[in-house]
PDB file of C-alpha atoms in Angstrom:
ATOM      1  CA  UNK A 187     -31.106  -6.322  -8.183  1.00 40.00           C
ATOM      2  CA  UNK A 188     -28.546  -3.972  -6.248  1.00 45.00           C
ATOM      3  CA  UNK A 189     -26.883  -2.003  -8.117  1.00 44.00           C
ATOM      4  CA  UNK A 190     -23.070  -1.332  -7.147  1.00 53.00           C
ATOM      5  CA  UNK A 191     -21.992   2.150  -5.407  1.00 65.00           C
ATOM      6  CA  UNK A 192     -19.624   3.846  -8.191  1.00 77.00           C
ATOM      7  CA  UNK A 193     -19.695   7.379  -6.030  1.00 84.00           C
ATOM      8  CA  UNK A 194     -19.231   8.729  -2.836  1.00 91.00           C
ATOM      9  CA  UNK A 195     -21.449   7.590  -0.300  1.00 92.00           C
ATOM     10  CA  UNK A 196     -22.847   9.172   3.093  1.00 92.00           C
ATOM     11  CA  UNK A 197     -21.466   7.300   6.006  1.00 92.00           C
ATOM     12  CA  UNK A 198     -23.692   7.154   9.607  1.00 92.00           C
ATOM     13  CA  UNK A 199     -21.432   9.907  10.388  1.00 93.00           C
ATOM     14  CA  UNK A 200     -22.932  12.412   7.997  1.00 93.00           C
ATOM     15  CA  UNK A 201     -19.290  12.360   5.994  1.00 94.00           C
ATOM     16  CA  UNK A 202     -19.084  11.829   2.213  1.00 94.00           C
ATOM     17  CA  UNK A 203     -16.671   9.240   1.685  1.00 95.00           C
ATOM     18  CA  UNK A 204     -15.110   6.812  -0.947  1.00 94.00           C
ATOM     19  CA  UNK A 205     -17.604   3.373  -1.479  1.00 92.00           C
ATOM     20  CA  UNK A 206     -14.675   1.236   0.072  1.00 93.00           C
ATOM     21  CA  UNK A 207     -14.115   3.278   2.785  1.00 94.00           C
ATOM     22  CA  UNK A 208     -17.579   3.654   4.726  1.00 93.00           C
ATOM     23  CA  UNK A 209     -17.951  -0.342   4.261  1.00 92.00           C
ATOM     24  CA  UNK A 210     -16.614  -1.536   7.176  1.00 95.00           C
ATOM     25  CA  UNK A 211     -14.981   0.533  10.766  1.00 95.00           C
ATOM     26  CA  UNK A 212     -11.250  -0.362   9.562  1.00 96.00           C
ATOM     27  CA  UNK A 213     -11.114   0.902   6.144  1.00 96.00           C
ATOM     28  CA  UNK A 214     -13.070   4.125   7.515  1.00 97.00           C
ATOM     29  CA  UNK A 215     -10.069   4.745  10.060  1.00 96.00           C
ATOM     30  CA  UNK A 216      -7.694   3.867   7.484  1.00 97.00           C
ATOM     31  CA  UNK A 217      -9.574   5.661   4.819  1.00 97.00           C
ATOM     32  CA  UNK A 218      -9.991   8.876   6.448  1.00 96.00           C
ATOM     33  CA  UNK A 219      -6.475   8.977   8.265  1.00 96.00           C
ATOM     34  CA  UNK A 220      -3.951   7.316   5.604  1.00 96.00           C
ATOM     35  CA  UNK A 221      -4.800   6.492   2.348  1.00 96.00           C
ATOM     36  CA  UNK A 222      -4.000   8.788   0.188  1.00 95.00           C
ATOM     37  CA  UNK A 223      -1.281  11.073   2.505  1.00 95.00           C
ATOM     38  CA  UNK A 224       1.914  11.580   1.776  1.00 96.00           C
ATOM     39  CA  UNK A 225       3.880   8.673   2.936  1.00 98.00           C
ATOM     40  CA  UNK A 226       8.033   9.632   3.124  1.00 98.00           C
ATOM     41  CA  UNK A 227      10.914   7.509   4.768  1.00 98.00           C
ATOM     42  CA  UNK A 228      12.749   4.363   3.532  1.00 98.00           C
ATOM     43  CA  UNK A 229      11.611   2.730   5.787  1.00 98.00           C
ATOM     44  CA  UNK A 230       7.785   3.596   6.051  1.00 98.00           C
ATOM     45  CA  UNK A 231       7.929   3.375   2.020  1.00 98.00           C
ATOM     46  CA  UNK A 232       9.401  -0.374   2.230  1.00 98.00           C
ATOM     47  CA  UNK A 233       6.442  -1.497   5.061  1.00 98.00           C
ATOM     48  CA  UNK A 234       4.052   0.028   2.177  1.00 98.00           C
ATOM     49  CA  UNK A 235       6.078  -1.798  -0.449  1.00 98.00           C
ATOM     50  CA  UNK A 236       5.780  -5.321   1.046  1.00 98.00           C
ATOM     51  CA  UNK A 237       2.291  -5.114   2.153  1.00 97.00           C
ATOM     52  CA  UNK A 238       0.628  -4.516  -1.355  1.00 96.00           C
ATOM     53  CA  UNK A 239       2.940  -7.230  -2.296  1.00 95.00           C
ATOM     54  CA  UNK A 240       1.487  -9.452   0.430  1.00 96.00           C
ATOM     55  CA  UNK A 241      -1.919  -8.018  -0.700  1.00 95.00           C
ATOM     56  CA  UNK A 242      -1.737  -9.236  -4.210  1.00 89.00           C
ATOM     57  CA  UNK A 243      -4.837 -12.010  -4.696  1.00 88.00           C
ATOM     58  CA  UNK A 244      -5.964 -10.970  -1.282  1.00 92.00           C
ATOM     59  CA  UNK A 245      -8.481  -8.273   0.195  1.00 92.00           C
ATOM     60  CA  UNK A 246      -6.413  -5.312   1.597  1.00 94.00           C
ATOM     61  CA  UNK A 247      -9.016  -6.030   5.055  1.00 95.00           C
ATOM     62  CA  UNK A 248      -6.870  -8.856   5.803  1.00 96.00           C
ATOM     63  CA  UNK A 249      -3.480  -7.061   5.383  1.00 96.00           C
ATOM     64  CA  UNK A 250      -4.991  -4.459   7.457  1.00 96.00           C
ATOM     65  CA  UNK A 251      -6.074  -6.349  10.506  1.00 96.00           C
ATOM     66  CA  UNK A 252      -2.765  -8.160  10.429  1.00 97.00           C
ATOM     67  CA  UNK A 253      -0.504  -5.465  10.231  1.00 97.00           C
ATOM     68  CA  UNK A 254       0.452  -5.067  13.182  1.00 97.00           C
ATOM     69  CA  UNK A 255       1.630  -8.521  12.843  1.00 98.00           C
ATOM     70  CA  UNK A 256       3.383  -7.958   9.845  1.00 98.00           C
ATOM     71  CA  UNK A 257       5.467  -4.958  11.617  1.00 98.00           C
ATOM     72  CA  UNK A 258       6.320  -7.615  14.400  1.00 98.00           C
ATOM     73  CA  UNK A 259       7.784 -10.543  12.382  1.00 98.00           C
ATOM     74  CA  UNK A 260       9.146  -8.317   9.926  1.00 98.00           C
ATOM     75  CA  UNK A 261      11.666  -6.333  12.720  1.00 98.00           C
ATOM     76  CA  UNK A 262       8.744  -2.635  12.060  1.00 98.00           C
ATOM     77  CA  UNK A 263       9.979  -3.491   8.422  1.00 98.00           C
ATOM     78  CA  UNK A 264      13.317  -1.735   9.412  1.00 98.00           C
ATOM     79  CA  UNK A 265      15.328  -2.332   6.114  1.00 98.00           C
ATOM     80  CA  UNK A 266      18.921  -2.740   7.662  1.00 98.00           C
ATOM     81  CA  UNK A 267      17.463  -5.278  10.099  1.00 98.00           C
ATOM     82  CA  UNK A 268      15.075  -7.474   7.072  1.00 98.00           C
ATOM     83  CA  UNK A 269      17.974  -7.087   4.730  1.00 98.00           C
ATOM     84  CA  UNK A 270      19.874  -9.382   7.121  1.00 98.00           C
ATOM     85  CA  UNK A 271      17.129 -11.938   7.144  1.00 98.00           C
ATOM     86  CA  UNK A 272      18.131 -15.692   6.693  1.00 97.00           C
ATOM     87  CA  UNK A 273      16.533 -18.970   6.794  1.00 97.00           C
ATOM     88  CA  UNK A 274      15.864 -19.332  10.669  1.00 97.00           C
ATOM     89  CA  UNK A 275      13.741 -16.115  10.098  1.00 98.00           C
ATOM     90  CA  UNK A 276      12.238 -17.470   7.107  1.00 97.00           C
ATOM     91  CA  UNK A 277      11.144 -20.621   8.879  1.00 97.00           C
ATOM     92  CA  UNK A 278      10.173 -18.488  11.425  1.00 98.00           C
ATOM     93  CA  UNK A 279       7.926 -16.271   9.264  1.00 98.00           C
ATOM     94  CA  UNK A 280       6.593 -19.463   7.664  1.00 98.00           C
ATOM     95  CA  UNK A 281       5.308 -20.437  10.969  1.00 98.00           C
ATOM     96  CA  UNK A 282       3.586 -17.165  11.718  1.00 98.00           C
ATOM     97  CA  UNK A 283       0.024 -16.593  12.272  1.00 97.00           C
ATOM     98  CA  UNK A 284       0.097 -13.205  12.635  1.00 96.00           C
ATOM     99  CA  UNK A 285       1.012 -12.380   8.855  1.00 97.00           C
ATOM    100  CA  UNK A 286       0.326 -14.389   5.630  1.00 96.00           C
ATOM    101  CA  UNK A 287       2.255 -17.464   5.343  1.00 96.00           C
ATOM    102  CA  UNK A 288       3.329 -17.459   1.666  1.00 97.00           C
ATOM    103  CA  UNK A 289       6.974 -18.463   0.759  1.00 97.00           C
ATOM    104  CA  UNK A 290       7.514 -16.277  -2.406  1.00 97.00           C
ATOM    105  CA  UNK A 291       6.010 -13.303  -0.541  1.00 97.00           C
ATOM    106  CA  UNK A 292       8.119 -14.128   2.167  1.00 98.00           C
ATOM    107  CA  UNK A 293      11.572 -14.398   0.342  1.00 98.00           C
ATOM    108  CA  UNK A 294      10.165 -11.285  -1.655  1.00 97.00           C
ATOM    109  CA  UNK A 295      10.065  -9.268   1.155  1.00 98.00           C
ATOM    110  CA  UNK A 296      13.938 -10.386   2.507  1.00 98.00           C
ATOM    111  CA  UNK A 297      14.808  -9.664  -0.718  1.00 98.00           C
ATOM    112  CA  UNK A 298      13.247  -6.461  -1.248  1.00 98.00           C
ATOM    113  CA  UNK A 299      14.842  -4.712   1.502  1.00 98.00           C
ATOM    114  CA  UNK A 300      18.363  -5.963   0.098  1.00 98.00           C
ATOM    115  CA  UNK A 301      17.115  -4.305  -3.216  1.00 98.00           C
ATOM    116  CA  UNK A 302      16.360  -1.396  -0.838  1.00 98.00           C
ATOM    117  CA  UNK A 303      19.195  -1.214   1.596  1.00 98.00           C
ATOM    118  CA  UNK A 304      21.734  -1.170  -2.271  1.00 97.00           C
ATOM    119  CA  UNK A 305      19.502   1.528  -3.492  1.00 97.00           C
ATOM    120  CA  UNK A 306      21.708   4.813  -4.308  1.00 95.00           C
ATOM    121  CA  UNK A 307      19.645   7.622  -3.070  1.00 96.00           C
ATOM    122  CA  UNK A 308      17.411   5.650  -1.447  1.00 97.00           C
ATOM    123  CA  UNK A 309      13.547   4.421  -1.597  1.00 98.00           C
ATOM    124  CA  UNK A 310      11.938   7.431  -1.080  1.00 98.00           C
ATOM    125  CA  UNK A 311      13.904   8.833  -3.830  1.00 98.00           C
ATOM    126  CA  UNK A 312      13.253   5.896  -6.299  1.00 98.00           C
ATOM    127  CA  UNK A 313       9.405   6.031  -5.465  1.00 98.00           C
ATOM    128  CA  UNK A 314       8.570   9.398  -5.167  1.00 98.00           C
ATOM    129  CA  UNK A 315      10.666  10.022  -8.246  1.00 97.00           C
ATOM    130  CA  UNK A 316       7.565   8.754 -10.289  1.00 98.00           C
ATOM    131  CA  UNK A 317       4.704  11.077  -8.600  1.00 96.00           C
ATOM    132  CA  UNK A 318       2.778  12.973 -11.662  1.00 94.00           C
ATOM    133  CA  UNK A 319       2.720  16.045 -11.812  1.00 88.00           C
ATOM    134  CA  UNK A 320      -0.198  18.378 -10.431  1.00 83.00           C
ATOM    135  CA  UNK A 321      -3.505  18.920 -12.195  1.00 82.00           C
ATOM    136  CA  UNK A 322      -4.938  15.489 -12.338  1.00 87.00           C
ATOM    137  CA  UNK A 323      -8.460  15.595 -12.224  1.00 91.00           C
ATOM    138  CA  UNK A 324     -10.576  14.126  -9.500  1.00 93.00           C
ATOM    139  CA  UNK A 325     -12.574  11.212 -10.420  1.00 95.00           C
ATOM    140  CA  UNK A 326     -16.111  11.557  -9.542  1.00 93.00           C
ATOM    141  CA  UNK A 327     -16.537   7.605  -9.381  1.00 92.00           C
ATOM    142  CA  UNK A 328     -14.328   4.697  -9.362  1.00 90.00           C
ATOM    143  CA  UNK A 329     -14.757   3.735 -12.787  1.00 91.00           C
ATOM    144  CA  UNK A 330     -12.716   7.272 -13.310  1.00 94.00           C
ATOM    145  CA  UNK A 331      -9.860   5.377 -11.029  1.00 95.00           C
ATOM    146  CA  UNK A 332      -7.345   3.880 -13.104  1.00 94.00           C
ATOM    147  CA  UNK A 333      -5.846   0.486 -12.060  1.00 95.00           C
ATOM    148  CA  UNK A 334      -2.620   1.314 -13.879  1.00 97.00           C
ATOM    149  CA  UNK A 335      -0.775   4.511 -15.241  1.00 96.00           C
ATOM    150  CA  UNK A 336       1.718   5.145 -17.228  1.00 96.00           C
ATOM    151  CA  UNK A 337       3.443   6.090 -14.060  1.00 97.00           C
ATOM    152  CA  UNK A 338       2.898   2.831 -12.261  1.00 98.00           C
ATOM    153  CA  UNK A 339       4.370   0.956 -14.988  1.00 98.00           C
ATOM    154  CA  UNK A 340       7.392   3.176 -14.860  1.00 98.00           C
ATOM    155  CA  UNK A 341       7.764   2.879 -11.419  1.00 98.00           C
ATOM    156  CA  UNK A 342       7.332  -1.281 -11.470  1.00 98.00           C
ATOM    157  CA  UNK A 343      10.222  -1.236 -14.186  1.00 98.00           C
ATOM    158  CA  UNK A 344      12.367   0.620 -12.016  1.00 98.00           C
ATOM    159  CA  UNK A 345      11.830  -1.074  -9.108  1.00 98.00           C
ATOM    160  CA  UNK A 346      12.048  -4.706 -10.581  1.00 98.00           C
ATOM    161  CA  UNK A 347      15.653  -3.374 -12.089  1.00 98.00           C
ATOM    162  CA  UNK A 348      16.722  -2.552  -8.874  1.00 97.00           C
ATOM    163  CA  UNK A 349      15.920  -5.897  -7.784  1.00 97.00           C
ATOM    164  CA  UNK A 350      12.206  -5.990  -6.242  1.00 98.00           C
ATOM    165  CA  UNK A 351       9.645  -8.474  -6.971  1.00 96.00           C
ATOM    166  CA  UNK A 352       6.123  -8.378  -6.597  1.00 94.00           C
ATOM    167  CA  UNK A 353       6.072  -5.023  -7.732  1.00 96.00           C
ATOM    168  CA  UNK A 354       3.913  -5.144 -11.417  1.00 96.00           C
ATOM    169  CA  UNK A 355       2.490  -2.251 -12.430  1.00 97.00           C
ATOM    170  CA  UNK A 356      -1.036  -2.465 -10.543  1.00 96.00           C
ATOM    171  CA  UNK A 357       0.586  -2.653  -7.384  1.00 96.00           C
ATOM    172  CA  UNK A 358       3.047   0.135  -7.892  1.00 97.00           C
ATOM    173  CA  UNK A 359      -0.259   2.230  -8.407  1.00 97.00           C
ATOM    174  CA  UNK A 360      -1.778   0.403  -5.378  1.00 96.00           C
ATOM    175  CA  UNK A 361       1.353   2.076  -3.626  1.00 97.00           C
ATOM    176  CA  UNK A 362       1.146   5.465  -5.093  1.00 98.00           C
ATOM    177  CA  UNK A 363      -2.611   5.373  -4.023  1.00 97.00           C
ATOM    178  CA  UNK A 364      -2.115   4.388  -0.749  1.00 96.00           C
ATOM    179  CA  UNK A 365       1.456   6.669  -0.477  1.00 97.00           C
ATOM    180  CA  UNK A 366      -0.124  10.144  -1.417  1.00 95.00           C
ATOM    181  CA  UNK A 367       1.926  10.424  -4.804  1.00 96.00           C
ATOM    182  CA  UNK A 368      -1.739  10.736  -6.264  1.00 96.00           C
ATOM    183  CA  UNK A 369      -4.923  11.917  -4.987  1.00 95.00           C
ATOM    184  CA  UNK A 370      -7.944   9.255  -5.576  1.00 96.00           C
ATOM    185  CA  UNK A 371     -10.071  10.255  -3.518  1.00 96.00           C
ATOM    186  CA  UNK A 372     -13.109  11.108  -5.126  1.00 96.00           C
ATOM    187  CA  UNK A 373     -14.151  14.514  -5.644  1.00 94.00           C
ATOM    188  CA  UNK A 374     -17.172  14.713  -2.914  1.00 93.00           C
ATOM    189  CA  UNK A 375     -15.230  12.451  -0.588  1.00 95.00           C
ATOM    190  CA  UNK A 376     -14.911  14.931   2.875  1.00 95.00           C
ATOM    191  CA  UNK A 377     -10.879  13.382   2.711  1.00 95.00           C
ATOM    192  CA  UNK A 378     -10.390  15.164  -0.474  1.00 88.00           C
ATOM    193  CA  UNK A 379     -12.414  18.106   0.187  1.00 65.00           C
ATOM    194  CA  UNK A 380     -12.128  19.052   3.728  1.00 59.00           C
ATOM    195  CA  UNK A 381      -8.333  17.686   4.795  1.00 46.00           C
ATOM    196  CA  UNK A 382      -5.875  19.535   4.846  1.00 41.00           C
ATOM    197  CA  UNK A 383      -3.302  17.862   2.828  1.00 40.00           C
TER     198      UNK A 383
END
């Protein structure tokens, strides 16, 4: 019986790293280089929003080898430009290998960057307006890693009053995680220890 990594593990590299990211060569990169840093810019923030939306009841592997897909059907998820989406580019989408073919995802996405183009103050604002505050502790395995937080339900509220969807409260955290606002890398992880952040 194997029993399941809950720690940092040492990657062929000699680096300590999170489980999930030493398990395959994309999540390394994408381990070591983005999740987890500070993510600013409407528009950057709205890419992030929409692909943990697309992610929802899918492995994050697949929205990560298709992103670059994602950024070309979805105008590099330029709100003004999405917000003005209608249903020629929806058909289009629909008939898009290159990104994940769901409908409701797809109108989610049009209509998350109208949400975000109305926004006063803007996305960063909204989403960054929910970071905790310092002092966190850092979890020593993933069992310490919440899947929701106080925070992430606040932020989900907010942004489903503004007018987002696919936005519950585990993947507003997924988006803080990802975005920087917290720090989940786990405490031996070389990311967390050695990076300058």
């Amino acid at each position: 019986m194997t029993v399941p990594v809950d720690g940092a593990v040492l990657g062929a590299d000699g680096l300590r790293r999170c489980a999930w990211g030493d398990s395959t060569d994309d999540y390394r990169v994408y381990h070591d280089t983005e999740w987890g840093r500070p993510v600013h810019g409407d528009d950057a923030l709205f890419e992030r929003v929409c692909l943990e939306a697309f992610q929802s009841g899918l492995s994050w592997l697949t929205i990560l080898r298709r992103r670059e897909g994602f950024r070309a059907a979805f105008a590099g998820f330029e709100i003004a430009k999405v917000a003005e989406f209608g249903e020629a580019e929806k058909e289009r989408l629909l008939a898009d290998p290159g990104i994940i073919r769901n409908r409701a995802k797809i109108e989610a996405a049009i209509a998350n960057a109208r949400a975000a183009r109305d926004l006063p103050g803007g996305l960063d604002a909204l989403i960054w307006g929910f970071a905790p505050g310092p002092g966190r502790p850092a979890p020593r395995t993933l069992g310490e890693v919440p899947a929701v937080t106080p925070e992430s339900t606040a932020l989900a509220k907010a942004l489903k009053t503004a007018g987002f969807r696919f936005v519950g409260p585990t993947t507003a955290y997924a988006l803080m995680q990802a975005c920087g606002l917290v720090d989940d890398h786990l405490a031996d992880c070389h990311v967390r220890t050695g990076a300058k952040r």
